[in-house]
């Protein structure tokens, strides 16, 4: 069997860009099995028995790192978390040298988060194992888009034909980029709503509509996806004050009233209450699926780990 015959013919998961609709559907369908499994008392399977997964996170993370760890453990794999603060990177070792060192220990999957766009791809070219991008700079965060898609598909029964608004700091957001690719590929319509300073130039070429007014942009939307202001990536000042930002771009009931009555609210977390979202709206469990997104995250990461390790051939393993 060659890679071309596999239903998911990719060694790594570096981004959503370039994936086919059937490849995305395969990952989502497989995730459904794990949603059910994760709701049982016995959550453990042995799909990854004997496999090693290393989580290498160069940036802060709660949800993504823990859910990859849980995903690996629930599938029976051995999971190791490397905290950069206590690693040789602090002693001046380069990203590539760290990757080569880890590679020599024969991991099966490396999950990497890095502040620089492109760093995870570079690393994937130097190792023999599968690499999953856990977020690289403002580039991509593929498992976040997949978990958002799973949440939407379960709540709305489909993705195709839905009108989705992604709101806030689009410029610095890898979540926005991965979601734009996924939603377009799966046939949804995407709107971006943000101040002019927080939208990348010529973003329309990605097949989205751009709005600078929440009330107009939210009109008739099925899904409202809110984003955090990524201040750690900002060089300079992008808006006058938090108070003004919330007034014009923070999601409250008044702005939400423009969307469909059953519009679903998503947020990848971590949330900044009172900045991009009103606390009451965030906690409105009828409208907001923020907790569900976290649940879906574990299932999606289980599916990704399973499918990528299945793809590694014996030949590749021996070349380690
Ligand atoms: C996102 C990220 O790290 O890009 N968070 C996450 O993975 N749940 C979004 C963010 O940090 O705002």
Coordinates of C-alpha atoms and ligand atoms in Angstrom, one line a residue:
X1 CA 0.0 0.0 0.0
X2 CA 1.4 3.4 -0.9
X3 CA 0.6 6.7 0.8
X4 CA -1.6 7.6 -2.2
X5 CA -3.9 4.6 -1.4
X6 CA -4.5 5.6 2.2
X7 CA -7.7 7.5 2.9
X8 CA -5.6 10.1 4.7
X9 CA -2.3 10.1 2.7
X10 CA -0.4 12.6 4.8
X11 CA 2.5 11.8 7.1
X12 CA 2.0 15.0 9.2
X13 CA -0.9 17.3 10.2
X14 CA 0.6 20.7 9.7
X15 CA -2.4 22.7 8.6
X16 CA -5.9 22.5 7.1
X17 CA -4.9 24.2 3.9
X18 CA -4.7 21.7 1.2
X19 CA -6.8 19.0 2.9
X20 CA -9.6 17.6 0.8
X21 CA -13.2 17.6 2.1
X22 CA -13.2 13.8 2.3
X23 CA -10.0 13.8 4.4
X24 CA -11.6 16.3 6.8
X25 CA -14.7 14.2 7.0
X26 CA -12.7 11.1 7.7
X27 CA -11.1 12.8 10.7
X28 CA -14.4 14.2 11.9
X29 CA -16.2 10.8 11.5
X30 CA -13.5 9.0 13.4
X31 CA -13.7 11.7 16.2
X32 CA -17.4 10.8 16.7
X33 CA -16.4 7.3 17.8
X34 CA -14.2 8.8 20.4
X35 CA -16.8 11.3 21.7
X36 CA -18.8 8.3 22.7
X37 CA -15.9 6.4 24.2
X38 CA -14.9 9.5 26.3
X39 CA -18.4 9.5 27.8
X40 CA -18.0 5.9 29.1
X41 CA -16.6 5.0 32.6
X42 CA -13.8 3.0 30.9
X43 CA -12.2 5.4 28.5
X44 CA -9.1 3.4 27.7
X45 CA -8.3 1.6 24.4
X46 CA -5.0 0.1 23.2
X47 CA -4.8 1.5 19.7
X48 CA -1.6 3.4 20.6
X49 CA -0.1 0.7 22.8
X50 CA 3.7 0.8 22.5
X51 CA 3.7 4.2 20.8
X52 CA 5.3 7.3 22.2
X53 CA 3.9 10.8 21.8
X54 CA 5.9 13.8 22.8
X55 CA 4.3 17.1 23.4
X56 CA 6.8 19.9 22.7
X57 CA 5.2 23.3 23.6
X58 CA 7.2 26.5 23.2
X59 CA 4.2 28.6 24.1
X60 CA 1.7 28.6 26.9
X61 CA -1.2 26.2 26.6
X62 CA -3.9 24.6 28.8
X63 CA -6.5 23.1 26.5
X64 CA -4.4 21.9 23.6
X65 CA -1.6 20.4 25.6
X66 CA -3.8 18.6 28.1
X67 CA -6.2 17.3 25.5
X68 CA -3.3 15.9 23.4
X69 CA -2.0 14.3 26.6
X70 CA -5.4 12.8 27.5
X71 CA -6.0 11.7 23.9
X72 CA -2.6 9.8 23.8
X73 CA -3.2 8.2 27.2
X74 CA -6.8 7.2 26.5
X75 CA -5.5 5.4 23.4
X76 CA -3.0 3.5 25.5
X77 CA 0.1 5.4 24.3
X78 CA 3.0 6.7 26.4
X79 CA 2.9 10.5 26.5
X80 CA 5.7 12.8 27.5
X81 CA 5.3 16.6 28.0
X82 CA 8.4 18.8 27.6
X83 CA 8.2 22.1 29.3
X84 CA 10.5 24.4 27.4
X85 CA 11.3 26.3 30.6
X86 CA 13.1 23.3 31.9
X87 CA 14.7 22.0 28.7
X88 CA 18.0 22.6 26.9
X89 CA 16.3 25.3 24.8
X90 CA 16.9 27.5 27.8
X91 CA 20.6 26.6 27.5
X92 CA 20.7 27.9 23.9
X93 CA 20.0 24.7 21.9
X94 CA 18.3 25.3 18.6
X95 CA 14.9 24.1 17.6
X96 CA 16.5 21.7 15.1
X97 CA 19.0 20.3 17.6
X98 CA 16.1 19.7 20.0
X99 CA 14.1 18.0 17.3
X100 CA 17.1 15.7 16.4
X101 CA 17.6 14.8 20.0
X102 CA 14.0 13.8 20.4
X103 CA 14.1 12.0 17.1
X104 CA 16.9 9.8 18.3
X105 CA 14.6 8.6 21.1
X106 CA 12.2 7.1 18.5
X107 CA 8.9 8.9 19.2
X108 CA 6.0 8.0 16.9
X109 CA 4.3 11.5 17.1
X110 CA 5.6 14.9 18.0
X111 CA 3.0 17.5 18.8
X112 CA 4.6 20.9 18.5
X113 CA 3.5 24.4 19.4
X114 CA 5.8 27.3 18.5
X115 CA 5.5 31.1 18.4
X116 CA 6.9 31.3 14.9
X117 CA 4.8 30.6 11.8
X118 CA 6.5 27.9 9.8
X119 CA 8.6 26.5 12.6
X120 CA 6.6 23.3 13.0
X121 CA 6.9 22.5 9.2
X122 CA 10.7 23.1 9.4
X123 CA 10.9 20.7 12.3
X124 CA 8.7 18.1 10.5
X125 CA 11.3 18.0 7.7
X126 CA 14.0 16.8 10.1
X127 CA 12.4 14.0 12.0
X128 CA 11.2 10.5 11.1
X129 CA 8.0 10.5 13.1
X130 CA 4.6 12.1 12.4
X131 CA 4.3 15.8 13.4
X132 CA 1.1 17.5 14.5
X133 CA 1.0 21.3 14.5
X134 CA -0.4 22.4 17.9
X135 CA -0.3 26.0 16.7
X136 CA 2.5 27.9 14.9
X137 CA 2.6 31.7 15.3
X138 CA -0.3 33.2 13.5
X139 CA -0.3 30.6 10.8
X140 CA -2.3 27.4 11.5
X141 CA -3.9 25.4 14.4
X142 CA -5.5 22.5 12.5
X143 CA -6.8 20.5 15.5
X144 CA -8.7 23.6 16.7
X145 CA -10.4 24.0 13.4
X146 CA -11.3 20.3 13.4
X147 CA -12.8 20.5 16.9
X148 CA -14.7 23.6 16.0
X149 CA -16.1 21.8 12.9
X150 CA -17.1 18.8 15.0
X151 CA -18.9 21.0 17.4
X152 CA -20.7 22.8 14.6
X153 CA -21.6 19.5 12.8
X154 CA -23.0 17.9 15.9
X155 CA -25.1 20.9 16.8
X156 CA -26.3 21.9 13.3
X157 CA -26.2 18.6 11.6
X158 CA -24.0 20.0 8.8
X159 CA -21.3 22.5 7.9
X160 CA -22.1 23.1 4.3
X161 CA -24.4 26.1 3.6
X162 CA -23.9 27.6 7.1
X163 CA -23.1 31.3 7.5
X164 CA -20.2 31.6 9.9
X165 CA -18.8 34.9 11.4
X166 CA -15.3 34.9 12.8
X167 CA -14.9 38.0 14.9
X168 CA -12.0 39.8 16.5
X169 CA -8.2 39.7 16.1
X170 CA -8.1 37.9 12.8
X171 CA -4.6 39.4 12.0
X172 CA -2.8 37.4 14.7
X173 CA -5.0 34.4 14.8
X174 CA -4.0 30.9 13.7
X175 CA -7.4 29.7 14.7
X176 CA -9.0 32.0 12.2
X177 CA -6.8 30.9 9.4
X178 CA -7.3 27.2 10.0
X179 CA -11.1 27.8 10.3
X180 CA -11.3 29.8 7.1
X181 CA -9.6 27.0 5.2
X182 CA -11.8 24.3 6.8
X183 CA -15.1 26.1 6.5
X184 CA -14.5 27.1 2.9
X185 CA -13.4 23.5 2.0
X186 CA -16.6 22.1 3.6
X187 CA -18.9 24.5 1.8
X188 CA -19.7 27.1 4.5
X189 CA -19.8 30.8 3.9
X190 CA -17.3 32.8 6.0
X191 CA -17.5 36.4 7.2
X192 CA -14.7 38.1 9.1
X193 CA -15.6 40.9 11.4
X194 CA -12.8 43.1 12.9
X195 CA -11.4 46.6 13.2
X196 CA -9.4 47.6 10.1
X197 CA -6.2 47.3 12.0
X198 CA -6.8 43.6 12.9
X199 CA -7.6 42.2 9.5
X200 CA -4.7 41.0 7.2
X201 CA -4.5 42.9 3.8
X202 CA -6.0 41.1 0.8
X203 CA -7.7 38.5 3.1
X204 CA -10.6 38.4 0.6
X205 CA -8.5 36.2 -1.7
X206 CA -9.2 33.4 0.8
X207 CA -12.8 33.6 -0.2
X208 CA -14.3 35.5 2.7
X209 CA -16.4 38.6 3.2
X210 CA -15.0 41.3 5.4
X211 CA -17.0 43.6 7.8
X212 CA -15.9 46.3 10.2
X213 CA -19.3 46.6 11.9
X214 CA -20.5 43.8 14.2
X215 CA -24.2 44.5 13.7
X216 CA -24.0 44.3 9.9
X217 CA -21.6 41.4 9.9
X218 CA -23.6 39.2 12.3
X219 CA -26.8 39.6 10.4
X220 CA -28.4 36.1 9.8
X221 CA -25.3 34.2 10.9
X222 CA -25.6 30.6 12.1
X223 CA -22.3 30.5 13.9
X224 CA -20.5 33.3 15.8
X225 CA -16.9 32.5 16.5
X226 CA -15.2 34.9 18.9
X227 CA -11.4 35.4 19.1
X228 CA -9.1 36.6 21.9
X229 CA -6.9 39.7 21.3
X230 CA -3.5 38.0 20.8
X231 CA -1.6 40.7 22.6
X232 CA 1.5 38.4 22.8
X233 CA 1.8 38.8 19.0
X234 CA 1.1 42.5 18.8
X235 CA 3.9 44.9 18.1
X236 CA 2.4 48.3 18.6
X237 CA -1.1 49.6 19.3
X238 CA -4.0 48.2 17.3
X239 CA -7.0 49.8 19.0
X240 CA -7.6 52.8 21.3
X241 CA -8.6 51.0 24.5
X242 CA -10.1 47.8 25.8
X243 CA -13.3 49.7 26.7
X244 CA -13.7 50.9 23.2
X245 CA -12.9 47.5 21.7
X246 CA -15.6 45.8 23.8
X247 CA -18.1 48.5 22.9
X248 CA -17.6 48.0 19.2
X249 CA -16.4 44.4 18.9
X250 CA -17.3 42.6 22.1
X251 CA -20.1 40.1 21.8
X252 CA -23.1 41.1 24.0
X253 CA -26.8 40.3 23.6
X254 CA -27.5 43.4 21.7
X255 CA -25.1 42.6 18.9
X256 CA -25.9 38.9 19.0
X257 CA -29.6 39.8 18.3
X258 CA -28.6 40.4 14.7
X259 CA -27.6 36.8 14.2
X260 CA -30.1 34.0 13.7
X261 CA -32.2 33.2 16.9
X262 CA -30.5 29.8 17.2
X263 CA -27.0 31.1 16.3
X264 CA -24.3 29.1 18.1
X265 CA -21.4 30.9 19.9
X266 CA -17.9 29.5 19.8
X267 CA -14.6 30.6 21.4
X268 CA -11.4 28.6 21.3
X269 CA -10.3 29.8 24.7
X270 CA -8.7 31.2 26.7
X271 CA -11.5 33.8 27.0
X272 CA -11.0 37.4 28.1
X273 CA -14.4 38.2 29.7
X274 CA -15.5 41.8 29.1
X275 CA -13.0 42.2 26.3
X276 CA -14.1 40.1 23.3
X277 CA -17.2 38.6 25.0
X278 CA -19.6 39.6 27.6
X279 CA -19.5 37.2 30.6
X280 CA -23.2 36.6 30.6
X281 CA -23.2 35.6 26.9
X282 CA -20.2 33.3 27.4
X283 CA -22.0 31.5 30.2
X284 CA -25.3 31.2 28.3
X285 CA -25.3 27.4 27.9
X286 CA -28.3 27.5 25.5
X287 CA -26.3 29.6 23.0
X288 CA -22.7 29.0 23.8
X289 CA -20.9 25.7 22.9
X290 CA -17.6 26.7 24.5
X291 CA -17.5 23.8 27.0
X292 CA -18.5 21.4 24.2
X293 CA -15.6 22.6 22.1
X294 CA -13.2 21.5 24.8
X295 CA -14.9 18.0 25.0
X296 CA -14.7 17.7 21.2
X297 CA -11.0 18.6 21.3
X298 CA -10.0 15.4 23.1
X299 CA -11.9 13.3 20.6
X300 CA -10.5 15.1 17.6
X301 CA -6.9 14.7 18.9
X302 CA -7.5 11.0 19.5
X303 CA -8.7 10.6 15.9
X304 CA -5.6 12.5 14.6
X305 CA -3.2 10.5 16.7
X306 CA -4.8 7.2 15.5
X307 CA -4.9 8.0 11.8
X308 CA -1.4 9.4 11.6
X309 CA 0.3 6.6 13.5
X310 CA -1.6 4.1 11.3
X311 CA 0.0 5.8 8.3
X312 CA 3.6 5.3 9.5
X313 CA 4.9 2.3 7.6
X314 CA 7.3 -0.3 9.0
X315 CA 9.9 1.0 6.6
X316 CA 9.7 4.5 8.0
X317 CA 10.0 3.1 11.5
X318 CA 13.2 1.1 10.6
X319 CA 14.8 4.2 9.2
X320 CA 14.7 5.9 12.5
Ligands
LIG1 C1 -5.9 29.4 20.7 C2 -4.4 29.4 20.3 O1 -3.5 29.0 21.1 O2 -4.1 29.7 19.2 N1 -6.1 28.7 21.9 C3 -6.3 27.3 21.9 O3 -5.5 26.6 21.3 N2 -7.3 26.8 22.5 C4 -6.4 30.7 20.7 C5 -5.9 31.7 21.7 O4 -4.8 31.5 22.3 O5 -6.5 32.8 21.8

